[in-house]
Tab-separated table of C-alpha atoms in Angstrom:
chain	number	residue	atom	x	y	z
J	237	MET	CA	22.730	24.920	3.711
J	238	VAL	CA	21.597	24.641	0.147
J	239	ALA	CA	24.226	21.911	-0.519
J	240	PHE	CA	23.197	19.993	2.503
J	241	GLY	CA	19.435	20.248	1.718
J	242	LEU	CA	19.833	19.221	-1.875
J	243	SER	CA	22.040	16.173	-0.989
J	244	LEU	CA	19.568	15.238	1.850
J	245	ALA	CA	16.649	15.386	-0.846
J	246	ILE	CA	18.756	13.340	-3.284
J	247	ILE	CA	19.491	10.819	-0.801
J	248	ALA	CA	16.011	10.517	0.382
J	249	ILE	CA	14.626	10.076	-3.085
J	250	GLY	CA	17.348	7.351	-3.796
J	251	LEU	CA	16.521	5.431	-0.809
J	252	GLY	CA	12.740	5.718	-1.292
J	253	ASP	CA	12.969	4.621	-4.922
J	254	GLY	CA	15.491	1.994	-4.202
J	255	GLY	CA	13.470	0.617	-1.437
J	256	HIS	CA	10.254	0.547	-3.744
J	257	GLN	CA	12.179	-1.258	-6.463
J	258	GLN	CA	13.421	-3.919	-4.175
J	259	MET	CA	10.056	-4.455	-2.672
J	260	ILE	CA	8.443	-4.775	-6.186
J	261	ARG	CA	11.098	-7.238	-7.343
J	262	SER	CA	10.577	-9.230	-4.117
J	263	ALA	CA	6.814	-9.060	-4.649
J	264	ILE	CA	7.159	-10.292	-8.368
J	265	ASN	CA	9.585	-13.013	-7.422
J	266	MET	CA	7.504	-14.275	-4.467
J	267	GLY	CA	4.242	-13.544	-6.136
J	268	GLU	CA	2.923	-14.349	-9.712
J	269	GLY	CA	5.720	-12.930	-11.882
J	270	HIS	CA	5.679	-9.855	-14.153
J	271	LEU	CA	2.722	-11.174	-16.054
J	272	THR	CA	0.111	-13.753	-15.231
J	273	ILE	CA	-2.368	-15.818	-17.216
J	274	GLN	CA	-5.172	-17.137	-15.102
J	275	PRO	CA	-8.872	-17.948	-15.380
J	276	HIS	CA	-11.483	-15.202	-15.967
J	277	GLY	CA	-12.916	-13.880	-12.758
J	278	TYR	CA	-10.327	-15.525	-10.575
J	279	LEU	CA	-8.862	-12.254	-9.507
J	280	VAL	CA	-12.253	-11.019	-8.175
J	281	THR	CA	-13.434	-14.284	-6.687
J	282	PRO	CA	-10.700	-16.775	-6.166
J	283	SER	CA	-12.178	-20.242	-6.208
J	284	ASN	CA	-10.914	-23.779	-6.300
J	285	ASP	CA	-13.246	-24.473	-9.237
J	286	LEU	CA	-11.582	-22.011	-11.568
J	287	TYR	CA	-8.430	-23.273	-13.364
J	288	LEU	CA	-6.889	-23.621	-16.709
J	289	HIS	CA	-7.974	-26.980	-18.103
J	290	LEU	CA	-5.351	-26.790	-20.882
J	291	GLY	CA	-2.694	-25.590	-18.413
J	292	GLU	CA	0.891	-26.600	-19.447
J	293	ALA	CA	-0.292	-27.417	-22.973
J	294	MET	CA	-0.580	-23.582	-23.543
J	295	LEU	CA	3.147	-23.144	-23.057
J	296	THR	CA	4.047	-24.142	-26.590
J	297	HIS	CA	1.665	-21.522	-28.178
J	298	LEU	CA	2.925	-18.600	-26.156
J	299	PRO	CA	5.475	-16.213	-27.648
J	300	LEU	CA	7.663	-16.271	-24.492
J	301	VAL	CA	8.841	-19.770	-25.186
J	302	ASN	CA	12.663	-19.731	-25.410
J	303	GLY	CA	12.435	-16.001	-25.311
J	304	PRO	CA	13.073	-13.146	-22.813
J	305	GLY	CA	12.006	-15.068	-19.747
J	306	ARG	CA	10.487	-18.216	-18.296
J	307	ILE	CA	6.997	-19.456	-17.400
J	308	ALA	CA	6.128	-21.202	-14.147
J	309	PRO	CA	2.854	-23.326	-14.135
J	310	ARG	CA	1.413	-23.121	-10.734
J	311	ILE	CA	-1.671	-24.491	-8.793
J	312	PHE	CA	-3.220	-22.594	-5.964
J	313	LEU	CA	-5.885	-24.244	-3.837
J	314	GLN	CA	-7.641	-23.361	-0.483
J	315	VAL	CA	-7.429	-26.567	1.574
J	316	LEU	CA	-8.044	-28.097	4.925
J	317	VAL	CA	-5.023	-29.870	6.411
J	318	SER	CA	-5.697	-32.431	9.134
J	319	THR	CA	-3.644	-34.676	11.497
J	320	ALA	CA	-4.738	-36.744	14.538
J	321	TYR	CA	-3.907	-33.655	16.593
J	322	ASN	CA	-5.398	-30.565	14.655
J	323	SER	CA	-6.903	-29.246	11.554
J	324	LEU	CA	-5.888	-25.868	9.961
J	325	GLY	CA	-6.981	-23.962	6.864
J	326	ALA	CA	-4.084	-23.454	4.410
J	327	CYS	CA	-3.095	-22.422	0.914
J	328	LEU	CA	-1.626	-25.235	-1.205
J	329	GLN	CA	0.800	-24.161	-3.810
J	330	GLY	CA	1.809	-26.833	-6.482
J	331	ILE	CA	5.003	-25.849	-8.407
J	332	GLU	CA	7.609	-27.325	-10.577
J	333	PRO	CA	10.207	-28.113	-7.757
J	334	GLU	CA	13.291	-27.680	-9.890
J	335	ALA	CA	12.171	-24.865	-12.215
J	336	ASP	CA	9.836	-22.445	-10.345
J	337	PRO	CA	11.568	-19.224	-9.179
J	338	PHE	CA	9.622	-19.490	-5.926
J	339	GLY	CA	11.396	-22.581	-5.068
J	340	ASP	CA	14.789	-20.863	-5.713
J	341	LEU	CA	13.776	-18.390	-3.048
J	342	LEU	CA	12.379	-20.868	-0.539
J	343	ARG	CA	15.011	-23.489	-0.805
J	344	PRO	CA	17.744	-21.719	1.267
J	345	TYR	CA	15.094	-21.639	4.255
J	346	LEU	CA	14.637	-25.419	4.374
J	347	VAL	CA	15.704	-26.377	8.020
J	348	GLU	CA	14.687	-29.935	8.071
J	349	GLY	CA	14.208	-32.757	5.475
J	350	ASP	CA	14.868	-32.555	1.639
J	351	TRP	CA	13.458	-30.560	-1.139
J	352	LEU	CA	10.670	-31.829	-3.312
J	353	GLN	CA	11.442	-33.946	-6.203
J	354	PRO	CA	9.690	-33.664	-9.663
J	355	GLY	CA	6.779	-36.024	-10.075
J	356	ASP	CA	6.490	-36.500	-6.260
J	357	ALA	CA	2.667	-37.194	-6.017
J	358	TYR	CA	2.589	-37.218	-2.210
J	359	GLY	CA	5.434	-35.077	-0.823
J	360	VAL	CA	4.757	-31.685	0.783
J	361	LEU	CA	6.779	-28.963	2.403
J	362	LEU	CA	5.250	-26.815	5.129
J	363	GLY	CA	6.400	-23.867	7.583
J	364	ASP	CA	7.569	-24.395	11.038
J	365	ARG	CA	4.557	-22.609	12.457
J	366	MET	CA	2.215	-24.868	10.681
J	367	ALA	CA	4.291	-27.999	11.523
J	368	GLU	CA	4.098	-26.855	15.278
J	369	LYS	CA	0.299	-26.543	15.144
J	370	LEU	CA	-0.276	-29.798	13.450
J	371	HIS	CA	2.419	-31.637	15.584
J	372	VAL	CA	4.073	-33.142	12.499
J	373	ARG	CA	7.748	-33.667	11.584
J	374	VAL	CA	9.543	-34.937	8.502
J	375	GLY	CA	8.196	-38.262	7.599
J	376	SER	CA	4.642	-37.665	9.072
J	377	LYS	CA	1.499	-37.947	7.183
J	378	LEU	CA	-1.355	-35.584	6.945
J	379	ALA	CA	-4.729	-35.393	5.118
J	380	ILE	CA	-5.249	-32.645	2.528
J	381	MET	CA	-8.912	-31.798	1.515
J	382	ALA	CA	-10.116	-29.411	-1.107
J	383	GLY	CA	-13.719	-28.450	-1.740
J	384	GLY	CA	-15.508	-27.144	-4.736
J	385	SER	CA	-18.618	-24.994	-5.066
J	386	ASP	CA	-20.817	-28.145	-5.734
J	387	GLY	CA	-20.070	-29.294	-2.214
J	388	ASN	CA	-17.887	-32.252	-3.409
J	389	VAL	CA	-14.578	-32.709	-1.501
J	390	GLU	CA	-11.342	-34.000	-2.962
J	391	SER	CA	-8.987	-35.595	-0.412
J	392	ARG	CA	-5.376	-36.714	-0.558
J	393	LEU	CA	-2.644	-38.094	1.734
J	394	GLY	CA	0.533	-36.091	2.038
J	395	HIS	CA	3.825	-37.091	3.279
J	396	VAL	CA	5.961	-34.291	5.006
J	397	ARG	CA	9.354	-34.102	3.020
J	398	GLY	CA	10.593	-31.159	4.681
J	399	ILE	CA	10.018	-28.118	6.845
J	400	PHE	CA	11.047	-24.486	6.113
J	401	LYS	CA	11.413	-21.328	8.212
J	402	SER	CA	11.108	-18.192	6.048
J	403	HIS	CA	10.298	-15.680	8.855
J	404	LEU	CA	7.251	-14.765	6.878
J	405	GLU	CA	4.025	-15.202	8.877
J	406	GLU	CA	1.893	-15.999	5.850
J	407	ALA	CA	4.361	-18.543	4.421
J	408	ASP	CA	5.345	-20.204	7.703
J	409	ALA	CA	1.957	-20.535	9.214
J	410	PHE	CA	-0.423	-20.956	6.063
J	411	ARG	CA	1.390	-22.183	3.109
J	412	LEU	CA	1.800	-25.827	2.089
J	413	LEU	CA	4.117	-26.476	-0.994
J	414	SER	CA	3.917	-29.457	-3.211
J	415	ALA	CA	4.769	-30.696	-6.698
J	416	LEU	CA	2.052	-30.164	-9.424
J	417	ASP	CA	1.476	-33.882	-9.518
J	418	CYS	CA	0.457	-33.802	-5.860
J	419	ALA	CA	-1.868	-30.705	-6.090
J	420	ARG	CA	-3.566	-31.422	-9.463
J	421	PRO	CA	-5.847	-34.296	-8.373
J	422	LEU	CA	-7.285	-31.954	-5.614
J	423	LEU	CA	-8.851	-29.698	-8.369
J	424	PRO	CA	-12.554	-29.963	-8.257
J	425	ARG	CA	-14.039	-32.238	-11.005
J	426	TYR	CA	-10.448	-33.038	-12.185
J	427	ASP	CA	-10.394	-35.629	-15.111
J	428	ALA	CA	-6.814	-36.800	-15.850
J	429	ARG	CA	-7.926	-37.707	-19.326
J	430	ARG	CA	-9.442	-34.238	-20.194
J	431	ASP	CA	-7.466	-31.989	-17.722
J	432	GLY	CA	-4.263	-33.868	-17.659
J	433	ALA	CA	-2.088	-30.598	-17.784
J	434	ALA	CA	-4.485	-28.332	-15.689
J	435	VAL	CA	-2.963	-25.548	-13.681
J	436	THR	CA	-4.522	-22.525	-11.822
J	437	ARG	CA	-2.193	-19.995	-13.445
J	438	LEU	CA	0.947	-19.435	-15.454
J	439	ALA	CA	3.346	-16.988	-13.878
J	440	ILE	CA	5.589	-15.157	-16.382
J	441	PHE	CA	9.084	-13.808	-15.278
J	442	LEU	CA	11.084	-11.663	-17.456
J	443	ARG	CA	14.764	-11.230	-17.528
J	444	ASP	CA	14.285	-7.507	-18.571
J	445	PRO	CA	11.320	-5.933	-16.806
J	446	ARG	CA	11.261	-3.216	-19.573
J	447	GLN	CA	9.873	-5.772	-21.915
J	448	GLN	CA	6.698	-6.184	-19.909
J	449	ASP	CA	4.521	-3.796	-21.693
J	450	ALA	CA	5.455	-4.928	-25.107
J	451	LEU	CA	4.905	-8.609	-24.193
J	452	LEU	CA	1.563	-7.774	-22.546
J	453	ALA	CA	0.462	-6.027	-25.537
J	454	ARG	CA	1.316	-9.153	-27.867
J	455	LEU	CA	-0.245	-11.506	-25.347
J	456	ARG	CA	-3.487	-9.374	-25.284
J	457	HIS	CA	-3.526	-8.973	-29.112
J	458	THR	CA	-3.338	-12.724	-29.645
J	459	PRO	CA	-4.947	-13.977	-26.327
J	460	PRO	CA	-4.357	-17.597	-25.061
J	461	ALA	CA	-6.786	-20.350	-25.592
J	462	GLU	CA	-8.330	-19.697	-22.228
J	463	GLY	CA	-7.820	-17.217	-19.286
J	464	VAL	CA	-6.975	-13.713	-19.084
J	465	VAL	CA	-3.448	-11.973	-19.163
J	466	LEU	CA	-2.710	-9.587	-16.202
J	467	ASP	CA	0.374	-7.562	-15.226
J	468	TRP	CA	1.754	-7.368	-11.788
J	469	GLN	CA	0.079	-4.111	-11.143
J	470	GLU	CA	-3.293	-5.677	-11.580
J	471	MET	CA	-2.279	-8.723	-9.609
J	472	MET	CA	-0.995	-6.867	-6.742
J	473	PRO	CA	-2.826	-3.556	-6.426
J	474	GLN	CA	-1.842	-3.313	-2.761
J	475	VAL	CA	1.765	-2.911	-3.707
J	476	VAL	CA	0.932	-0.179	-6.195
J	477	ASN	CA	-1.099	1.603	-3.533
J	478	PHE	CA	1.675	1.367	-1.016
J	479	VAL	CA	4.233	2.771	-3.296
J	480	PHE	CA	1.984	5.687	-4.342
J	481	VAL	CA	1.085	6.761	-0.635
J	482	ASP	CA	4.776	6.192	0.431
J	483	ASP	CA	5.893	8.509	-2.408
J	484	LEU	CA	3.364	10.927	-1.501
J	485	PHE	CA	4.546	11.272	1.938
J	486	ASN	CA	8.137	11.346	0.888
J	487	TYR	CA	7.653	14.122	-1.531
J	488	ILE	CA	5.654	16.186	1.182
J	489	TRP	CA	8.696	15.697	3.345
J	490	LEU	CA	11.053	16.859	0.706
J	491	VAL	CA	8.931	19.976	0.033
J	492	PHE	CA	9.214	20.822	3.717
J	493	ILE	CA	13.059	20.354	3.488
J	494	LEU	CA	13.346	22.380	0.427
J	495	ALA	CA	11.150	25.107	1.896
J	496	MET	CA	13.610	25.368	4.844
J	497	VAL	CA	16.267	25.512	2.371
J	498	ALA	CA	14.616	28.393	0.419
J	499	PHE	CA	14.094	30.355	3.649
J	500	GLY	CA	17.821	30.007	4.435
J	501	ILE	CA	18.586	31.412	0.907
J	502	VAL	CA	16.303	34.343	1.306
J	503	ASN	CA	17.746	35.106	4.765
J	504	THR	CA	21.286	34.826	3.335
J	505	ILE	CA	20.559	37.216	0.380
J	506	LEU	CA	18.551	39.529	2.603
J	507	MET	CA	21.272	39.901	4.975
J	508	SER	CA	23.819	40.367	2.285
J	509	ALA	CA	21.791	43.170	0.856
J	510	LEU	CA	21.110	44.904	4.149
J	511	GLU	CA	24.638	44.732	5.300
J	512	ARG	CA	25.756	46.604	2.088
J	513	THR	CA	23.335	49.539	2.188
J	514	ARG	CA	26.091	52.162	2.362
J	515	GLU	CA	27.954	50.506	-0.523
J	516	PHE	CA	24.895	50.379	-2.701
J	517	GLY	CA	24.226	54.171	-1.801
J	518	LEU	CA	27.805	54.787	-3.010
J	519	LEU	CA	27.308	52.886	-6.200
J	520	ARG	CA	24.065	54.812	-6.852
J	521	ALA	CA	25.774	58.124	-6.218
J	522	LEU	CA	28.491	57.172	-8.720
J	523	GLY	CA	25.841	56.770	-11.382
J	524	LEU	CA	25.000	52.960	-11.076
J	525	ARG	CA	21.315	52.288	-11.991
J	526	GLY	CA	18.825	50.147	-10.001
J	527	ARG	CA	18.604	47.544	-12.524
J	528	HIS	CA	22.332	47.114	-12.401
J	529	LEU	CA	22.206	46.538	-8.557
J	530	LEU	CA	19.397	44.079	-9.129
J	531	ALA	CA	21.397	42.214	-11.755
J	532	LEU	CA	24.422	42.171	-9.366
J	533	MET	CA	22.238	40.541	-6.586
J	534	LEU	CA	20.865	38.114	-9.057
J	535	CYS	CA	24.291	37.121	-10.300
J	536	GLU	CA	25.383	36.532	-6.629
J	537	THR	CA	22.349	34.423	-6.003
J	538	VAL	CA	22.738	32.320	-9.150
J	539	LEU	CA	26.330	31.799	-8.389
J	540	LEU	CA	25.625	30.753	-4.916
J	541	ALA	CA	22.906	28.311	-6.029
J	542	MET	CA	25.062	26.767	-8.784
J	543	VAL	CA	28.068	26.176	-6.497
J	544	ALA	CA	25.697	24.762	-3.711
J	545	MET	CA	23.858	22.470	-6.101
J	546	GLY	CA	27.257	21.235	-7.553
J	547	ALA	CA	28.507	20.445	-4.028
J	548	GLY	CA	25.029	18.980	-3.128
J	549	TRP	CA	24.928	16.676	-6.250
J	550	LEU	CA	28.555	15.651	-5.636
């Protein structure tokens, strides 16, 4: 019973921790990387008006260049997508089609059309759910409009290059994907001469996640020209909270299992002692002291626990 309880606890901990690590890796790869550089205040109040004017020009000044990972410049905009049949609110995500890790994840789910090409100023990809609602297919045209806080609206014509089906509701129904050159002109008050390399954020992906804290300290010690550096825990607090709550319930369940095992041990040792009352009496009559009997019972218990723990670990 001890071996079974311990092995069950170890398996539960392993499955729980493994599931959490896989979820975190997926969230980092599909999200904003291990570290993110984005405008001040964007995390609290996301707005199309907030973006890094220097953008990609900052890459040459970051210590990560040719280092332990790669940097993905991205543009995120809340937009209105319209066709002759319908209009939908969507999230436009501008990426580098050939270099962004998000593209590596999404490319296998492309079911129609072709992947985006670098420098494509009009091509977009959208999910099958959005394509169904807008009544579009590969080759169709749609209007993309993005507004700023001053009330001005930037608009652009998009050509559907492909349709993906990721089986994720958020991506298939609300996400529009394009190259940076397509999304950048939709930034409010965008000036190609002044903001030629503007992006919303820089997502940093590390080959070794253990280097995250050291790199975060370096970036915060010598902060970038504009923006603030955040780690994935600050970018995705909902993931951190979920892991904490799930761990809490897992450990409560493990305490319950180990309590049952402990009662089983107590029952075993108690029955072992009660069934040998006459033998203990004989040993006392022969001169064995009480503490020696206690030591005998403790040795049996420790031996039982050691053998059971070894079997459980194995």
